[in-house]
Short mmCIF file of C-alpha atoms and ligand atoms in Angstrom, two decimals:
data_model
loop_
_atom_site.label_atom_id
_atom_site.label_comp_id
_atom_site.label_asym_id
_atom_site.label_seq_id
_atom_site.Cartn_x
_atom_site.Cartn_y
_atom_site.Cartn_z
CA MET A 1 20.91 19.73 -1.23
CA ASN A 2 18.86 20.40 -4.31
CA VAL A 3 16.07 17.81 -4.31
CA ALA A 4 13.60 17.05 -7.12
CA ILE A 5 10.41 15.73 -5.56
CA PHE A 6 8.15 13.76 -7.89
CA SER A 7 4.44 12.77 -7.78
CA THR A 8 3.62 15.64 -5.45
CA LYS A 9 0.22 16.90 -4.37
CA ASN A 10 -0.64 19.90 -2.21
CA TYR A 11 -0.42 17.82 0.94
CA ASP A 12 3.12 16.66 0.06
CA ARG A 13 4.21 20.27 -0.48
CA GLU A 14 2.68 21.34 2.80
CA PHE A 15 4.12 18.60 5.01
CA VAL A 16 7.55 18.22 3.32
CA SER A 17 8.12 22.01 3.18
CA ALA A 18 7.23 22.34 6.86
CA ALA A 19 9.63 19.53 7.83
CA ASN A 20 12.36 20.99 5.62
CA ALA A 21 12.24 24.44 7.23
CA SER A 22 14.36 25.83 4.32
CA ARG A 23 17.24 23.39 5.00
CA HIS A 24 17.31 21.94 1.48
CA GLU A 25 16.34 23.45 -1.85
CA LEU A 26 13.19 21.56 -2.81
CA ARG A 27 11.65 21.47 -6.29
CA PHE A 28 8.18 19.94 -6.38
CA PHE A 29 6.92 18.23 -9.53
CA GLU A 30 3.47 16.80 -10.11
CA PRO A 31 4.36 14.09 -12.69
CA HIS A 32 5.54 10.63 -11.75
CA LEU A 33 9.22 9.96 -12.25
CA ASN A 34 9.65 7.79 -15.34
CA GLU A 35 11.70 7.65 -18.52
CA GLU A 36 9.82 10.64 -19.97
CA THR A 37 10.06 12.90 -16.94
CA VAL A 38 13.49 12.01 -15.59
CA GLY A 39 14.99 15.15 -17.18
CA LEU A 40 13.18 17.23 -14.55
CA ALA A 41 15.80 15.99 -12.09
CA SER A 42 18.49 17.94 -13.94
CA GLY A 43 20.40 20.08 -11.45
CA SER A 44 19.37 17.96 -8.45
CA GLU A 45 21.64 15.75 -6.37
CA ALA A 46 18.68 13.88 -4.91
CA VAL A 47 15.25 12.77 -6.07
CA CYS A 48 12.36 12.02 -3.76
CA VAL A 49 9.77 9.53 -5.04
CA PHE A 50 6.55 7.78 -4.05
CA VAL A 51 4.80 4.46 -4.66
CA ASN A 52 3.98 4.79 -8.37
CA ASP A 53 7.18 6.37 -9.63
CA GLN A 54 9.00 4.05 -12.04
CA VAL A 55 12.57 3.93 -10.83
CA ASN A 56 13.75 1.27 -13.26
CA ALA A 57 17.26 0.65 -14.64
CA ALA A 58 16.86 3.12 -17.53
CA VAL A 59 15.64 5.89 -15.20
CA ILE A 60 18.45 5.19 -12.75
CA GLU A 61 21.08 5.33 -15.48
CA LYS A 62 19.71 8.70 -16.60
CA LEU A 63 19.57 9.98 -13.02
CA ARG A 64 23.22 9.08 -12.59
CA SER A 65 24.15 10.92 -15.76
CA LEU A 66 22.33 13.99 -14.38
CA GLY A 67 24.43 13.81 -11.21
CA VAL A 68 21.81 12.37 -8.84
CA ARG A 69 23.40 10.54 -5.91
CA LEU A 70 20.39 9.83 -3.70
CA ILE A 71 16.92 8.35 -4.20
CA ALA A 72 14.80 9.09 -1.14
CA LEU A 73 11.53 7.15 -1.08
CA ARG A 74 8.80 8.80 0.95
CA CYS A 75 7.12 5.42 1.49
CA ALA A 76 7.96 2.01 2.94
CA GLY A 77 7.49 -0.32 -0.07
CA TYR A 78 10.31 -0.20 -2.66
CA ASN A 79 9.13 -2.71 -5.27
CA ASN A 80 9.19 0.12 -7.85
CA VAL A 81 12.95 0.70 -7.51
CA ASP A 82 15.59 -1.38 -9.30
CA LEU A 83 17.97 -1.64 -6.35
CA SER A 84 20.68 -3.53 -8.21
CA ALA A 85 20.76 -0.83 -10.90
CA ALA A 86 21.06 1.81 -8.17
CA THR A 87 23.95 -0.08 -6.57
CA LYS A 88 25.62 -0.48 -9.96
CA HIS A 89 25.47 3.27 -10.54
CA GLY A 90 26.53 4.14 -6.99
CA ILE A 91 23.20 5.77 -6.08
CA THR A 92 22.08 5.47 -2.48
CA VAL A 93 18.45 4.48 -1.89
CA VAL A 94 16.68 5.26 1.38
CA ARG A 95 13.07 4.93 2.46
CA VAL A 96 10.73 5.61 5.36
CA PRO A 97 10.50 2.11 6.82
CA ALA A 98 7.80 2.96 9.35
CA TYR A 99 5.68 6.06 9.60
CA SER A 100 2.45 4.81 11.01
CA PRO A 101 1.61 1.12 10.96
CA TYR A 102 -1.57 2.21 12.78
CA ALA A 103 -2.75 4.21 9.76
CA VAL A 104 -2.61 1.20 7.41
CA ALA A 105 -3.87 -1.37 9.91
CA GLU A 106 -6.78 0.85 10.96
CA HIS A 107 -7.75 1.41 7.33
CA SER A 108 -7.68 -2.35 6.75
CA ILE A 109 -10.03 -2.75 9.70
CA ALA A 110 -12.24 0.00 8.27
CA LEU A 111 -12.54 -1.99 5.02
CA ILE A 112 -13.35 -5.18 6.94
CA LEU A 113 -16.09 -3.53 9.01
CA ALA A 114 -17.57 -1.59 6.09
CA LEU A 115 -17.77 -4.73 3.95
CA ASN A 116 -19.15 -6.84 6.76
CA ARG A 117 -21.87 -4.39 7.85
CA LYS A 118 -22.37 -3.04 4.28
CA VAL A 119 -21.85 0.54 5.38
CA HIS A 120 -21.30 1.66 1.76
CA ARG A 121 -24.73 0.38 0.78
CA ALA A 122 -26.50 1.58 3.93
CA TYR A 123 -25.06 5.09 3.45
CA ASN A 124 -26.56 5.36 -0.03
CA ARG A 125 -29.89 3.86 1.02
CA VAL A 126 -30.45 6.22 3.93
CA ARG A 127 -29.60 9.25 1.79
CA GLU A 128 -32.37 8.18 -0.59
CA GLY A 129 -34.87 7.67 2.20
CA ASN A 130 -34.61 3.87 2.01
CA PHE A 131 -34.45 2.49 5.53
CA ALA A 132 -35.06 -1.16 4.60
CA LEU A 133 -32.58 -3.63 6.08
CA ASP A 134 -32.97 -6.41 3.50
CA GLY A 135 -29.57 -7.38 2.14
CA LEU A 136 -27.63 -5.63 4.89
CA VAL A 137 -27.17 -8.55 7.28
CA GLY A 138 -23.60 -8.82 8.57
CA PHE A 139 -21.75 -11.14 10.94
CA ASP A 140 -20.20 -10.84 14.40
CA MET A 141 -16.47 -10.34 14.15
CA HIS A 142 -16.11 -12.11 17.49
CA GLY A 143 -14.97 -15.69 16.92
CA LYS A 144 -14.17 -15.30 13.22
CA THR A 145 -10.75 -16.55 12.17
CA VAL A 146 -8.55 -13.95 10.52
CA GLY A 147 -5.48 -14.93 8.50
CA LEU A 148 -2.67 -12.39 8.20
CA ILE A 149 -0.17 -12.84 5.38
CA GLY A 150 2.82 -10.91 6.70
CA THR A 151 3.25 -9.88 10.32
CA GLY A 152 5.77 -7.06 10.15
CA GLN A 153 4.90 -3.67 11.56
CA ILE A 154 1.43 -3.39 10.01
CA GLY A 155 0.48 -7.06 10.40
CA THR A 156 1.43 -6.87 14.07
CA VAL A 157 -0.86 -3.88 14.69
CA MET A 158 -3.62 -5.76 12.84
CA ALA A 159 -3.12 -8.72 15.18
CA GLN A 160 -3.31 -6.43 18.21
CA ILE A 161 -6.54 -4.80 17.02
CA LEU A 162 -8.10 -8.15 16.11
CA THR A 163 -7.40 -9.42 19.62
CA GLY A 164 -9.83 -6.78 20.85
CA PHE A 165 -12.53 -8.11 18.53
CA GLY A 166 -12.02 -11.64 19.87
CA CYS A 167 -10.85 -13.02 16.52
CA PRO A 168 -8.60 -16.10 16.56
CA THR A 169 -5.68 -15.03 14.37
CA LEU A 170 -3.54 -17.17 12.07
CA ALA A 171 -0.45 -15.87 10.35
CA PHE A 172 1.94 -16.81 7.59
CA ASP A 173 5.33 -15.11 7.53
CA PRO A 174 8.77 -16.55 6.80
CA PHE A 175 9.97 -14.57 9.84
CA PRO A 176 7.42 -15.01 12.65
CA ASN A 177 7.66 -12.42 15.40
CA ALA A 178 7.50 -12.85 19.15
CA ALA A 179 5.14 -9.87 19.69
CA CYS A 180 2.45 -11.63 17.64
CA ARG A 181 3.04 -15.00 19.28
CA SER A 182 2.75 -13.39 22.72
CA ILE A 183 -0.80 -12.23 21.98
CA GLY A 184 -1.88 -15.65 20.71
CA VAL A 185 -1.27 -15.42 16.96
CA ARG A 186 -0.74 -18.93 15.59
CA TYR A 187 1.79 -19.23 12.74
CA VAL A 188 0.78 -21.79 10.12
CA GLU A 189 1.68 -22.69 6.55
CA LEU A 190 0.04 -20.58 3.86
CA ASP A 191 -2.27 -23.40 2.73
CA GLU A 192 -3.65 -23.87 6.24
CA LEU A 193 -4.22 -20.13 6.59
CA LEU A 194 -6.07 -20.06 3.26
CA ALA A 195 -8.25 -23.01 4.24
CA GLN A 196 -9.12 -21.92 7.78
CA SER A 197 -9.61 -18.16 7.59
CA ASP A 198 -12.94 -16.34 7.34
CA ILE A 199 -11.05 -13.12 6.60
CA ILE A 200 -7.64 -12.95 4.89
CA SER A 201 -5.61 -9.75 4.96
CA LEU A 202 -2.31 -9.17 3.16
CA HIS A 203 0.49 -7.26 4.90
CA CYS A 204 3.63 -8.40 3.09
CA PRO A 205 5.78 -6.51 0.60
CA LEU A 206 5.56 -7.24 -3.13
CA THR A 207 8.61 -9.17 -4.33
CA PRO A 208 9.26 -11.09 -7.57
CA GLN A 209 8.69 -14.29 -5.55
CA ASN A 210 5.28 -13.44 -4.16
CA LYS A 211 3.67 -11.73 -7.17
CA TYR A 212 0.16 -13.24 -7.45
CA ILE A 213 0.52 -15.03 -4.12
CA ILE A 214 -3.28 -14.95 -4.29
CA SER A 215 -3.79 -16.80 -7.57
CA GLY A 216 -6.68 -18.91 -8.81
CA GLY A 217 -5.08 -21.92 -7.08
CA ALA A 218 -4.86 -20.08 -3.75
CA ILE A 219 -8.47 -18.88 -4.04
CA ALA A 220 -9.63 -22.48 -4.62
CA LYS A 221 -8.18 -23.39 -1.21
CA MET A 222 -10.16 -20.68 0.63
CA LYS A 223 -13.48 -21.03 2.46
CA ASN A 224 -16.59 -20.27 0.46
CA GLY A 225 -17.60 -16.66 1.01
CA VAL A 226 -14.17 -15.61 2.34
CA MET A 227 -13.40 -11.92 2.84
CA LEU A 228 -10.16 -10.77 1.21
CA ILE A 229 -8.41 -7.51 2.11
CA ASN A 230 -5.38 -6.07 0.32
CA THR A 231 -3.84 -2.82 1.51
CA SER A 232 -0.29 -3.88 0.56
CA ARG A 233 0.46 -3.94 -3.16
CA GLY A 234 -1.88 -4.68 -6.08
CA ALA A 235 0.19 -7.36 -7.79
CA LEU A 236 -0.02 -9.63 -4.75
CA LEU A 237 -3.43 -10.54 -6.22
CA ASP A 238 -4.15 -11.99 -9.65
CA THR A 239 -7.04 -9.62 -10.27
CA VAL A 240 -8.58 -11.68 -13.08
CA ALA A 241 -8.67 -14.73 -10.79
CA ILE A 242 -10.20 -12.53 -8.09
CA ILE A 243 -12.96 -11.45 -10.45
CA ASN A 244 -13.70 -15.09 -11.24
CA GLY A 245 -13.81 -15.80 -7.50
CA LEU A 246 -16.28 -12.95 -6.98
CA LYS A 247 -18.45 -14.11 -9.87
CA SER A 248 -18.64 -17.66 -8.51
CA GLY A 249 -19.34 -16.45 -4.96
CA LYS A 250 -16.17 -18.10 -3.64
CA ILE A 251 -14.99 -14.66 -2.57
CA GLY A 252 -17.80 -13.11 -0.56
CA TYR A 253 -16.20 -9.73 0.09
CA LEU A 254 -13.23 -7.84 -1.33
CA GLY A 255 -11.60 -4.76 0.14
CA LEU A 256 -8.77 -3.13 -1.82
CA ASP A 257 -6.64 -0.07 -1.23
CA VAL A 258 -4.19 -1.03 -3.97
CA TYR A 259 -4.50 -2.25 -7.55
CA GLU A 260 -1.96 -3.77 -9.90
CA GLU A 261 -2.43 -1.05 -12.53
CA GLU A 262 -3.13 1.75 -10.04
CA GLU A 263 -0.37 3.93 -11.45
CA GLU A 264 -2.67 4.85 -14.34
CA ILE A 265 -5.69 5.51 -12.11
CA PHE A 266 -5.05 6.49 -8.52
CA PHE A 267 -4.27 9.86 -6.91
CA GLU A 268 -6.05 11.90 -9.62
CA ASP A 269 -9.59 13.19 -10.10
CA ARG A 270 -10.74 11.20 -13.14
CA SER A 271 -14.45 11.64 -12.52
CA GLY A 272 -15.02 13.32 -15.90
CA LEU A 273 -12.98 10.80 -17.89
CA ILE A 274 -13.73 7.43 -19.47
CA LEU A 275 -12.30 4.51 -17.50
CA SER A 276 -10.30 2.45 -19.99
CA ASP A 277 -9.18 -0.33 -17.62
CA ASP A 278 -11.81 -3.05 -18.12
CA VAL A 279 -10.56 -5.19 -15.24
CA PHE A 280 -10.85 -2.31 -12.79
CA ALA A 281 -14.23 -1.38 -14.27
CA ARG A 282 -15.46 -4.95 -13.66
CA LEU A 283 -14.33 -4.79 -10.03
CA LEU A 284 -16.43 -1.66 -9.56
CA THR A 285 -19.60 -3.51 -10.57
CA PHE A 286 -19.68 -5.83 -7.55
CA PRO A 287 -21.80 -4.73 -4.58
CA ASN A 288 -19.50 -6.67 -2.22
CA VAL A 289 -16.32 -4.86 -3.28
CA ILE A 290 -14.97 -1.68 -1.70
CA ILE A 291 -11.98 0.03 -3.30
CA THR A 292 -10.12 3.00 -1.88
CA GLY A 293 -7.38 4.73 -3.88
CA HIS A 294 -4.21 3.95 -1.92
CA GLN A 295 -5.22 6.04 1.07
CA ALA A 296 -4.45 3.62 3.90
CA PHE A 297 -1.31 5.60 4.81
CA PHE A 298 -3.15 8.92 4.65
CA THR A 299 -3.35 10.19 8.21
CA ARG A 300 -1.95 13.43 9.62
CA GLU A 301 0.42 11.51 11.85
CA ALA A 302 1.74 9.44 8.95
CA LEU A 303 2.28 12.51 6.73
CA LEU A 304 4.19 14.26 9.53
CA ASN A 305 6.39 11.20 10.08
CA ILE A 306 7.00 10.64 6.36
CA ALA A 307 8.05 14.26 5.84
CA ALA A 308 10.28 14.35 8.93
CA ARG A 309 12.05 11.08 8.11
CA THR A 310 12.51 12.00 4.45
CA ILE A 311 14.16 15.31 5.30
CA ASP A 312 16.23 13.58 7.97
CA ASN A 313 17.39 10.95 5.44
CA ILE A 314 18.45 13.67 2.98
CA THR A 315 20.26 15.66 5.68
CA LYS A 316 22.11 12.59 6.94
CA PHE A 317 23.16 11.69 3.41
CA GLU A 318 24.43 15.23 2.84
CA ASN A 319 26.39 15.13 6.11
CA ASN A 320 27.78 11.62 5.53
CA GLN A 321 26.06 10.37 8.66
CA PRO A 322 25.04 6.70 9.09
CA LEU A 323 21.93 5.85 7.05
CA GLU A 324 19.65 2.83 6.74
CA LYS A 325 20.31 2.17 3.05
CA LEU A 326 18.44 -0.26 0.79
CA ALA A 327 20.86 -2.64 -0.90
CA GLY A 328 20.46 -4.24 -4.33
P1 LIG B 1 7.35 -4.88 7.19
O1 LIG B 1 8.60 -4.95 6.39
O2 LIG B 1 7.41 -4.39 8.59
O3 LIG B 1 6.68 -6.34 7.24
C1 LIG B 1 6.50 -7.15 6.13
C2 LIG B 1 6.41 -8.58 6.63
O4 LIG B 1 6.07 -9.41 5.51
C3 LIG B 1 7.74 -9.12 7.18
O5 LIG B 1 7.53 -9.69 8.46
C4 LIG B 1 8.18 -10.17 6.17
O6 LIG B 1 8.87 -11.26 6.77
C5 LIG B 1 6.82 -10.61 5.62
N1 LIG B 1 6.87 -11.27 4.32
C6 LIG B 1 7.73 -11.08 3.30
N2 LIG B 1 7.40 -11.87 2.26
C7 LIG B 1 6.32 -12.59 2.65
C8 LIG B 1 5.50 -13.57 2.02
N3 LIG B 1 5.75 -13.99 0.77
N4 LIG B 1 4.48 -14.09 2.72
C9 LIG B 1 4.21 -13.68 3.99
N5 LIG B 1 4.94 -12.75 4.62
C10 LIG B 1 5.96 -12.21 3.96
O7 LIG B 1 6.34 -4.03 6.31
P2 LIG B 1 5.06 -3.22 6.82
O8 LIG B 1 5.48 -1.86 7.26
O9 LIG B 1 4.26 -4.04 7.74
O10 LIG B 1 4.28 -3.02 5.44
C11 LIG B 1 3.75 -4.11 4.72
C12 LIG B 1 3.39 -3.66 3.33
O11 LIG B 1 2.29 -2.74 3.40
C13 LIG B 1 4.49 -2.84 2.61
O12 LIG B 1 5.43 -3.67 1.97
C14 LIG B 1 3.70 -2.04 1.61
O13 LIG B 1 3.63 -2.78 0.41
C15 LIG B 1 2.31 -1.95 2.24
N6 LIG B 1 1.96 -0.57 2.61
C16 LIG B 1 0.80 -0.03 2.09
C17 LIG B 1 0.43 1.26 2.43
C18 LIG B 1 -0.85 1.87 1.92
O14 LIG B 1 -1.05 3.09 2.06
N7 LIG B 1 -1.76 1.12 1.34
C19 LIG B 1 1.29 2.10 3.29
C20 LIG B 1 2.42 1.40 3.83
C21 LIG B 1 2.76 0.13 3.48
#
């Protein structure tokens, strides 16, 4: 099949081309897919997209008119795709449901440990010959209660890792899973999780229902000095409320790999440009905030799995073989 692949970087080209082994005709494009760039899909029967491509109803309608029959996401989350519009236009949508839950869970743990032991600050100090420890005091992870919002594939790996630290783990998920229960995770209501956890980490998808699940009201229910980690999707947090929580000291630590408006910022070198997002700029001023640019998935193993599954999805679609389709 002829496939237009959007939002591509060198690493996408490398891994996807290797997995493809010349099976499909791939055309790699750097821009995001959106209403302005959708014309690039002309001549393709399939498009392949990533987390910040805007696959809304208007884009889908245009894709259909260009003859596109398949949208292959090379990620797990699909909040950026209007599934009902895709169904309406008879376009199949597939994704990579799991490529490495370890990659994302381990990155979440990296954020927790770096914030706790202030590795980001210590790194800079030592490079400048400052070996003073003032301000670097951390806490033992052992015995601290961690609350996981969402215990699917990634949340489950988080729970397994946290067991090794000796952290009592609470979870909130409309669909509790037995694997977590078997290692001692206690499922509670969201309010209890918010009130009891020293560290709260989000591992649920973004849906219209849970946008801003961490609002000002939710923050008010948390312990003073709580650590908040979000490697899922930016709009799960009301960022303005988060900033207020940081200013008041209610939130003691914040680790983010995602940001509500990341589409305009992440995945590019903007070091020579003026940052125009004042909310993001404010987040960068806090010494107890660490932000990474949506890199939690970014391990060799995950890239191999994403590429292999994406090519497999496209091949199965072409051959009319059974596919795990997303329905609108
Ligand atoms: P999953 O589908 O295996 O698990 C999600 C879990 O969240 C399910 O158990 C579901 O019941 C639960 N859930 C749904 N709504 C909820 C709510 N309102 N409150 C609490 N739980 C809720 O998904 P997986 O693979 O664990 O991924 C989780 C999220 O991580 C993805 O949706 C994606 O947004 C994000 N992600 C981020 C990456 C990164 O690089 N930063 C990479 C991969 C995924």
